JSON list of C-alpha atoms in Angstrom, two decimals:
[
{"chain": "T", "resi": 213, "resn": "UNK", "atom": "CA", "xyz": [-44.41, -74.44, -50.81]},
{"chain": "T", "resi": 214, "resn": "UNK", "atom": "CA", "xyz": [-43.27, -72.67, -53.55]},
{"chain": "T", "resi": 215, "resn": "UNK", "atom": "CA", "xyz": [-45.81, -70.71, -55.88]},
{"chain": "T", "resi": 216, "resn": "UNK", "atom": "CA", "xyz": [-45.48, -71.17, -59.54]},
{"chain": "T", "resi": 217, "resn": "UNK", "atom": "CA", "xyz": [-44.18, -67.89, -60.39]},
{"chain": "T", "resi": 218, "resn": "UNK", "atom": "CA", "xyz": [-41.13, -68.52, -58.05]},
{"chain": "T", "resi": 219, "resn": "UNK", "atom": "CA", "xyz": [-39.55, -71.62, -57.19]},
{"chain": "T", "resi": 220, "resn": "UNK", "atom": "CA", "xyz": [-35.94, -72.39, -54.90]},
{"chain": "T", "resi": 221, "resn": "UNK", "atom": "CA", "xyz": [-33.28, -73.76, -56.22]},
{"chain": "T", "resi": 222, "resn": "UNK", "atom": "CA", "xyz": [-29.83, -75.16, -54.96]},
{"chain": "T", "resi": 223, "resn": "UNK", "atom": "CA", "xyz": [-26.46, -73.29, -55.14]},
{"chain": "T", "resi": 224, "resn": "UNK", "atom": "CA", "xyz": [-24.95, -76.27, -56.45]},
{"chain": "T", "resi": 225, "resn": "UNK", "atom": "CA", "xyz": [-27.39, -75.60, -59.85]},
{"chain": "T", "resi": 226, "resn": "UNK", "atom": "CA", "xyz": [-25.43, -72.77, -60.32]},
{"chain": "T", "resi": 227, "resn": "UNK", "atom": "CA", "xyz": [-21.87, -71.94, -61.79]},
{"chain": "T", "resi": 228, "resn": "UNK", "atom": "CA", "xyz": [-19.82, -70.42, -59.28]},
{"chain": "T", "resi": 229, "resn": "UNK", "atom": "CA", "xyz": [-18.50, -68.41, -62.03]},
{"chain": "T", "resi": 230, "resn": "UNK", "atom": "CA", "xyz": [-22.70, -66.35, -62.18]},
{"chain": "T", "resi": 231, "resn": "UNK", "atom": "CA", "xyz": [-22.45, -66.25, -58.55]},
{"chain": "T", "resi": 232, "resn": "UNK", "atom": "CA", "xyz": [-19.03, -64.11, -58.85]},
{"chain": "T", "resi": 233, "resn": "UNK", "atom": "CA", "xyz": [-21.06, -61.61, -60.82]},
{"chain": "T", "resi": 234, "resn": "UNK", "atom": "CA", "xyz": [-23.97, -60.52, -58.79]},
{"chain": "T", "resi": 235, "resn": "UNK", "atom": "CA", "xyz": [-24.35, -57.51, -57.96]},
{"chain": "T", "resi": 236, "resn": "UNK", "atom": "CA", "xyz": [-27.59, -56.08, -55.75]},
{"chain": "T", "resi": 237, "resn": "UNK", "atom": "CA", "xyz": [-30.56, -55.50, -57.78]},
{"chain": "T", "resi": 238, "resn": "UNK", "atom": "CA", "xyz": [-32.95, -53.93, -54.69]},
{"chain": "T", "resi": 239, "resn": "UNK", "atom": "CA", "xyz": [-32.77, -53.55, -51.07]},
{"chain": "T", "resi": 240, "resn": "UNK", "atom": "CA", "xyz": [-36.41, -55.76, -49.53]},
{"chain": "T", "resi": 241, "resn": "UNK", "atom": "CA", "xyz": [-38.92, -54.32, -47.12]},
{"chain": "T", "resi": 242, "resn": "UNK", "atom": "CA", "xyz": [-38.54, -54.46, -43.58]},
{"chain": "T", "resi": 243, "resn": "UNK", "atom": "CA", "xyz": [-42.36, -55.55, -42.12]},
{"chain": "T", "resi": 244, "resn": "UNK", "atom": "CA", "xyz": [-41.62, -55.69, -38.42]},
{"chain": "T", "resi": 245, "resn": "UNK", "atom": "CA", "xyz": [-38.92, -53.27, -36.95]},
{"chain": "T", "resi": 246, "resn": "UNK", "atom": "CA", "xyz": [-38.62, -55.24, -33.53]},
{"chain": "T", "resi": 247, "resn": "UNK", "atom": "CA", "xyz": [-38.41, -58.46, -35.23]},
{"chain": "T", "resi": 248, "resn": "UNK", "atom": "CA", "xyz": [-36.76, -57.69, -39.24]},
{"chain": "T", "resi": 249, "resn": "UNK", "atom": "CA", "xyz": [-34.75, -60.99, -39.84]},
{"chain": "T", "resi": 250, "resn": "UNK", "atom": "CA", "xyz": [-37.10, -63.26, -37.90]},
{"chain": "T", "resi": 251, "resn": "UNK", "atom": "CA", "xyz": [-40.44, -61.49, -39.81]},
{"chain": "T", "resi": 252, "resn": "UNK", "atom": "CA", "xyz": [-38.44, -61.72, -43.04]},
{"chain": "T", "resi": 253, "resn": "UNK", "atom": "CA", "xyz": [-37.44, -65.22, -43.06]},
{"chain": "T", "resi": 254, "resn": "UNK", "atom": "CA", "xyz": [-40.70, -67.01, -41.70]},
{"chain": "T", "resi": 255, "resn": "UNK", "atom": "CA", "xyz": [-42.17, -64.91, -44.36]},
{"chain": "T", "resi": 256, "resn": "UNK", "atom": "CA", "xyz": [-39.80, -66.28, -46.70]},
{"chain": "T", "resi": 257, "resn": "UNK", "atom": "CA", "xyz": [-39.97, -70.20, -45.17]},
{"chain": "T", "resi": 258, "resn": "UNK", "atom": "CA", "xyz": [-43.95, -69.64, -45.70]},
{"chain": "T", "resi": 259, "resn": "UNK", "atom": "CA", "xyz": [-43.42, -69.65, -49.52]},
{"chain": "T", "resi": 260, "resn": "UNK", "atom": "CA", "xyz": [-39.99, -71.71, -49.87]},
{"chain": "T", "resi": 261, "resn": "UNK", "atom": "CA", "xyz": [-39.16, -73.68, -46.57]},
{"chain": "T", "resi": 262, "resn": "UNK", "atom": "CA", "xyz": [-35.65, -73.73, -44.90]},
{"chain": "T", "resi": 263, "resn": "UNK", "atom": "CA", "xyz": [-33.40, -71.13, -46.64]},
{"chain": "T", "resi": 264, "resn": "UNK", "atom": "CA", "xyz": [-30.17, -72.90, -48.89]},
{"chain": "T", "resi": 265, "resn": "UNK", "atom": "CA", "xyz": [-27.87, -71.92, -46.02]},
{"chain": "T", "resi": 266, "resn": "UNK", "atom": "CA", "xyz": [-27.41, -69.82, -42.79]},
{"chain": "T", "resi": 267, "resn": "UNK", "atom": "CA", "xyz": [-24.15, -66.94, -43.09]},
{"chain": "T", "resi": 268, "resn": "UNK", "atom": "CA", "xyz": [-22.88, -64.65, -40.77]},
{"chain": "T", "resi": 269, "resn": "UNK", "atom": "CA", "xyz": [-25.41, -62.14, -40.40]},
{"chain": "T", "resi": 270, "resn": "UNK", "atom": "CA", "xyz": [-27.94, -63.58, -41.68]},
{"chain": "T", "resi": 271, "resn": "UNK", "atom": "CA", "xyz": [-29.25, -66.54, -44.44]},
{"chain": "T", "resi": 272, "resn": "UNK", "atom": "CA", "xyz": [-29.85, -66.72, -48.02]},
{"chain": "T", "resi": 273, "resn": "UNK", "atom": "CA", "xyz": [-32.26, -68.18, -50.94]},
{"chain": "T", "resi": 274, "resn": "UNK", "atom": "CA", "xyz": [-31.79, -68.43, -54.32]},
{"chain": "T", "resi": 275, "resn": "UNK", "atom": "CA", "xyz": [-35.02, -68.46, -56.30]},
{"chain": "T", "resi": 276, "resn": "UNK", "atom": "CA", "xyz": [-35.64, -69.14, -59.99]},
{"chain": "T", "resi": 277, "resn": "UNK", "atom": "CA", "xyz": [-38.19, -66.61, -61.39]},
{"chain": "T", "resi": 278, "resn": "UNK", "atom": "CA", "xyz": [-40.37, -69.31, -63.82]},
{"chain": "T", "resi": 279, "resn": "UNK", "atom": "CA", "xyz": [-41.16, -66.49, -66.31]},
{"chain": "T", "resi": 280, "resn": "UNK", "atom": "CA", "xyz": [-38.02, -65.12, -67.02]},
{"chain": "T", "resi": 281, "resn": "UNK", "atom": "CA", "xyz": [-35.88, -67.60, -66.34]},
{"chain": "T", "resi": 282, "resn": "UNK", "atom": "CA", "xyz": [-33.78, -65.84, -64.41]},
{"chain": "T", "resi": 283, "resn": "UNK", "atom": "CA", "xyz": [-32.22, -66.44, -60.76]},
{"chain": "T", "resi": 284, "resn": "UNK", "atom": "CA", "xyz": [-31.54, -64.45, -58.30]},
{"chain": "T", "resi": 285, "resn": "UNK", "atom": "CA", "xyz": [-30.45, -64.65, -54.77]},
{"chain": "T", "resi": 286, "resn": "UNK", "atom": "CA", "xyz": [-32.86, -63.51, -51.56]},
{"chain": "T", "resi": 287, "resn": "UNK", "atom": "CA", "xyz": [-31.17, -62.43, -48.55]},
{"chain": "T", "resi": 288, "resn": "UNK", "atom": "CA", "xyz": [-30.51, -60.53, -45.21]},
{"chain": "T", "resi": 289, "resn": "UNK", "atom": "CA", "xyz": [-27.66, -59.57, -44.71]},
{"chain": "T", "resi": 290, "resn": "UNK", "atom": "CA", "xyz": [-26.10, -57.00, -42.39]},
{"chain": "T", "resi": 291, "resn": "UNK", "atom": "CA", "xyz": [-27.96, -54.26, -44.15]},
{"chain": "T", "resi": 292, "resn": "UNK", "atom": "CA", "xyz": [-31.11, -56.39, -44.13]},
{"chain": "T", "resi": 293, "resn": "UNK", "atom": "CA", "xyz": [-33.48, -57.85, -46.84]},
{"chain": "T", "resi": 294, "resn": "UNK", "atom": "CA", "xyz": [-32.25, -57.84, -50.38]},
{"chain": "T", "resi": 295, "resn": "UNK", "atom": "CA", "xyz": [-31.80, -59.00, -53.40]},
{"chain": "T", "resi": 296, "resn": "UNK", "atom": "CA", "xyz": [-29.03, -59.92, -56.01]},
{"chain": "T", "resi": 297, "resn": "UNK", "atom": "CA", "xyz": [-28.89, -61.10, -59.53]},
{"chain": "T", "resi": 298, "resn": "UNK", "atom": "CA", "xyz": [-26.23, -61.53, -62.41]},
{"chain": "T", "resi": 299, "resn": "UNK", "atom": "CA", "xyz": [-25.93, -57.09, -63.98]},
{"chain": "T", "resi": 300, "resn": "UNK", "atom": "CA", "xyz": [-27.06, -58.39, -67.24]},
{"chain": "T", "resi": 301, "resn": "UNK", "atom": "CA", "xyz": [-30.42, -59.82, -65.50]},
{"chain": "T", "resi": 302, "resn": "UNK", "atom": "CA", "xyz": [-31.11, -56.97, -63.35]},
{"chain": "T", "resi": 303, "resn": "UNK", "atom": "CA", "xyz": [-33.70, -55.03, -65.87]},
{"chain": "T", "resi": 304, "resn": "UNK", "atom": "CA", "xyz": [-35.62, -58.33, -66.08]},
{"chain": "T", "resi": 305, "resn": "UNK", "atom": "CA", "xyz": [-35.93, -59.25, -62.68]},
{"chain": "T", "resi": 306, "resn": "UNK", "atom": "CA", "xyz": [-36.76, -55.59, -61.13]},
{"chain": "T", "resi": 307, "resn": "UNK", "atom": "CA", "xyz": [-40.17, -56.42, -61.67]},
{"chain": "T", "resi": 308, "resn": "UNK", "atom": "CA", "xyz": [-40.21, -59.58, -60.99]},
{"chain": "T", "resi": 309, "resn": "UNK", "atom": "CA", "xyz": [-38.97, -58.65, -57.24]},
{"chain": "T", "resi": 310, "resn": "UNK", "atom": "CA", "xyz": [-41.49, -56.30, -56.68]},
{"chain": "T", "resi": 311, "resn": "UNK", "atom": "CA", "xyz": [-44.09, -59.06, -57.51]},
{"chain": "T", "resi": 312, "resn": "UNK", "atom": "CA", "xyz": [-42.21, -61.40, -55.14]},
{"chain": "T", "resi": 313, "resn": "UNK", "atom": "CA", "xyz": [-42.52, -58.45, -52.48]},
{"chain": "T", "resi": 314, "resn": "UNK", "atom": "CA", "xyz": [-46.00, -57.91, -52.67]},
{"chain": "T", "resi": 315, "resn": "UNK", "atom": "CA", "xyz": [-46.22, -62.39, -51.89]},
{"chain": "T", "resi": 316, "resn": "UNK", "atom": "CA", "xyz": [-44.58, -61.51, -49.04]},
{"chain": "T", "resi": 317, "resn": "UNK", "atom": "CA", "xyz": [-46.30, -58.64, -48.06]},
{"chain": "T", "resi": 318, "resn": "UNK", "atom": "CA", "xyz": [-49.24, -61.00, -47.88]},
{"chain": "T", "resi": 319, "resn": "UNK", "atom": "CA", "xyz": [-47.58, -64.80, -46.36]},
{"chain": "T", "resi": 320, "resn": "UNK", "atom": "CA", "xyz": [-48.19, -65.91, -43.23]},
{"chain": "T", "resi": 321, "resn": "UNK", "atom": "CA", "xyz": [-45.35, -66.36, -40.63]},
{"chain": "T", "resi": 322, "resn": "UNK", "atom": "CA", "xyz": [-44.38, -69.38, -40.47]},
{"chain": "T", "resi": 323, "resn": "UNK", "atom": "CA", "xyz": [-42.92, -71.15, -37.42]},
{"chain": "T", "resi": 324, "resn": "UNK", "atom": "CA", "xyz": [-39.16, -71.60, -37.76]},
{"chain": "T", "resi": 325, "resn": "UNK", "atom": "CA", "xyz": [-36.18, -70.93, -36.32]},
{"chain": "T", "resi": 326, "resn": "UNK", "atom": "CA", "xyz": [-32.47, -70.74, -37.41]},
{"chain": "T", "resi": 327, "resn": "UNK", "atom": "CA", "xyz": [-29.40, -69.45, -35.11]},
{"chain": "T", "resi": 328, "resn": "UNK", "atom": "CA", "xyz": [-27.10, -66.35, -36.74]},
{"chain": "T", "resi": 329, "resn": "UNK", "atom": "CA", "xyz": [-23.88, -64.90, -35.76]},
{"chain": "T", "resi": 330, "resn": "UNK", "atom": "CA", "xyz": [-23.71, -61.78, -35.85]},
{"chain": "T", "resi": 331, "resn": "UNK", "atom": "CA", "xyz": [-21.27, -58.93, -34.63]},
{"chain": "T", "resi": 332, "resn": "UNK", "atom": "CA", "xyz": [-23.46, -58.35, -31.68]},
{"chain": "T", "resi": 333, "resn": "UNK", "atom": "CA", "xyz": [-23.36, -61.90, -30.61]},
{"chain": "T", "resi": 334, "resn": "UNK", "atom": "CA", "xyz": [-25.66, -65.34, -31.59]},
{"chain": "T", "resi": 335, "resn": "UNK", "atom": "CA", "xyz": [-29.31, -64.77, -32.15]},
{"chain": "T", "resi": 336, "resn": "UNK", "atom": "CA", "xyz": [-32.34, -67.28, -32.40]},
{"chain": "T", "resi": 337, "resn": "UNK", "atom": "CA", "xyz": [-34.53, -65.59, -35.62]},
{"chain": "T", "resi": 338, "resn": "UNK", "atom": "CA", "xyz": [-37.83, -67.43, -36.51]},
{"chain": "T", "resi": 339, "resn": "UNK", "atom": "CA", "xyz": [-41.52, -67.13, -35.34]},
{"chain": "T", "resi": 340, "resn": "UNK", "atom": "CA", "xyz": [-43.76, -68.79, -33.11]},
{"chain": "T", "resi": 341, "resn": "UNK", "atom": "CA", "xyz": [-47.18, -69.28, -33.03]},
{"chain": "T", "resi": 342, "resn": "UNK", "atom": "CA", "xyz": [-46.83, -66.87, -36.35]},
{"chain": "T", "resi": 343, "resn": "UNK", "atom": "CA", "xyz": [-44.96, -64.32, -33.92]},
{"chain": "T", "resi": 344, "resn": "UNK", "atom": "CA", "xyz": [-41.64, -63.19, -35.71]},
{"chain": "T", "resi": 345, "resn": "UNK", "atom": "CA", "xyz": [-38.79, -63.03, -33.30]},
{"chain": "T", "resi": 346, "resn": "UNK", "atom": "CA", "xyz": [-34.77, -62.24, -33.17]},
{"chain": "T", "resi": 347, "resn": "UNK", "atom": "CA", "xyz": [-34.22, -62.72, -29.69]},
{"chain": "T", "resi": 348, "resn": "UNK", "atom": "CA", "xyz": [-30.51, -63.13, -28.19]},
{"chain": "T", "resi": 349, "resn": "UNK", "atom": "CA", "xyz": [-29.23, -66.59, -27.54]}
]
């Protein structure tokens, strides 16, 4: 699943100590306005499958950039997509987002589905039949 330019990794290959330190590099794009978690992570689950773990308000991945070296995390949150990285990696990876954007831009939806609290109560986010959804549970 994963491309070579970008490839997931666990949380547990990182110190907690870098994970203390990031700060947000870039908010992502919103593709579908009646759908924006569901769109975003079957878009994301095209390239890198299941994301590391499911949060309140949303889910995250952290991806290892294979020509910089550097990681950074992919998320929606409350405030929707975005993305974090350690403040001394942040020049290095701006780039390297927008490059990871434009993948997205052109992935597939992906059938999936994962279940996320949120202040307005539990939603089912996914897609089906490469239909993104965030419908109520």
């Amino acid at each position: 699943m994963n491309n070579k330019d970008f490839v997931q990794i666990v949380k547990s290959d990182l110190k907690e100590s870098d994970l203390e330190t990031f700060e947000l590099v870039e908010f992502g794009k919103i593709r579908n306005e009646s759908a924006p978690m569901g769109d975003f992570l079957s878009r994301m689950w095209t390239n890198f499958g299941k994301p590391e773990s499911v949060m309140f308000e949303g889910f995250n991945y952290f991806i290892k950039d294979t020509k910089t070296n550097v990681i950074f995390s992919v998320y929606f949150g409350a405030s929707g997509p975005g993305y974090a990285a350690k403040k001394n990696d942040i020049e290095k990876v701006k780039p390297r987002i927008y490059e990871l954007e434009k993948i997205l831009d052109n992935s597939k939806n992906s059938d999936c589905e994962e279940e996320i609290e949120t202040d307005f109560g539990t939603y089912l986010c996914g897609a089906k039949n490469g239909i993104p959804y965030d419908k109520e549970k």
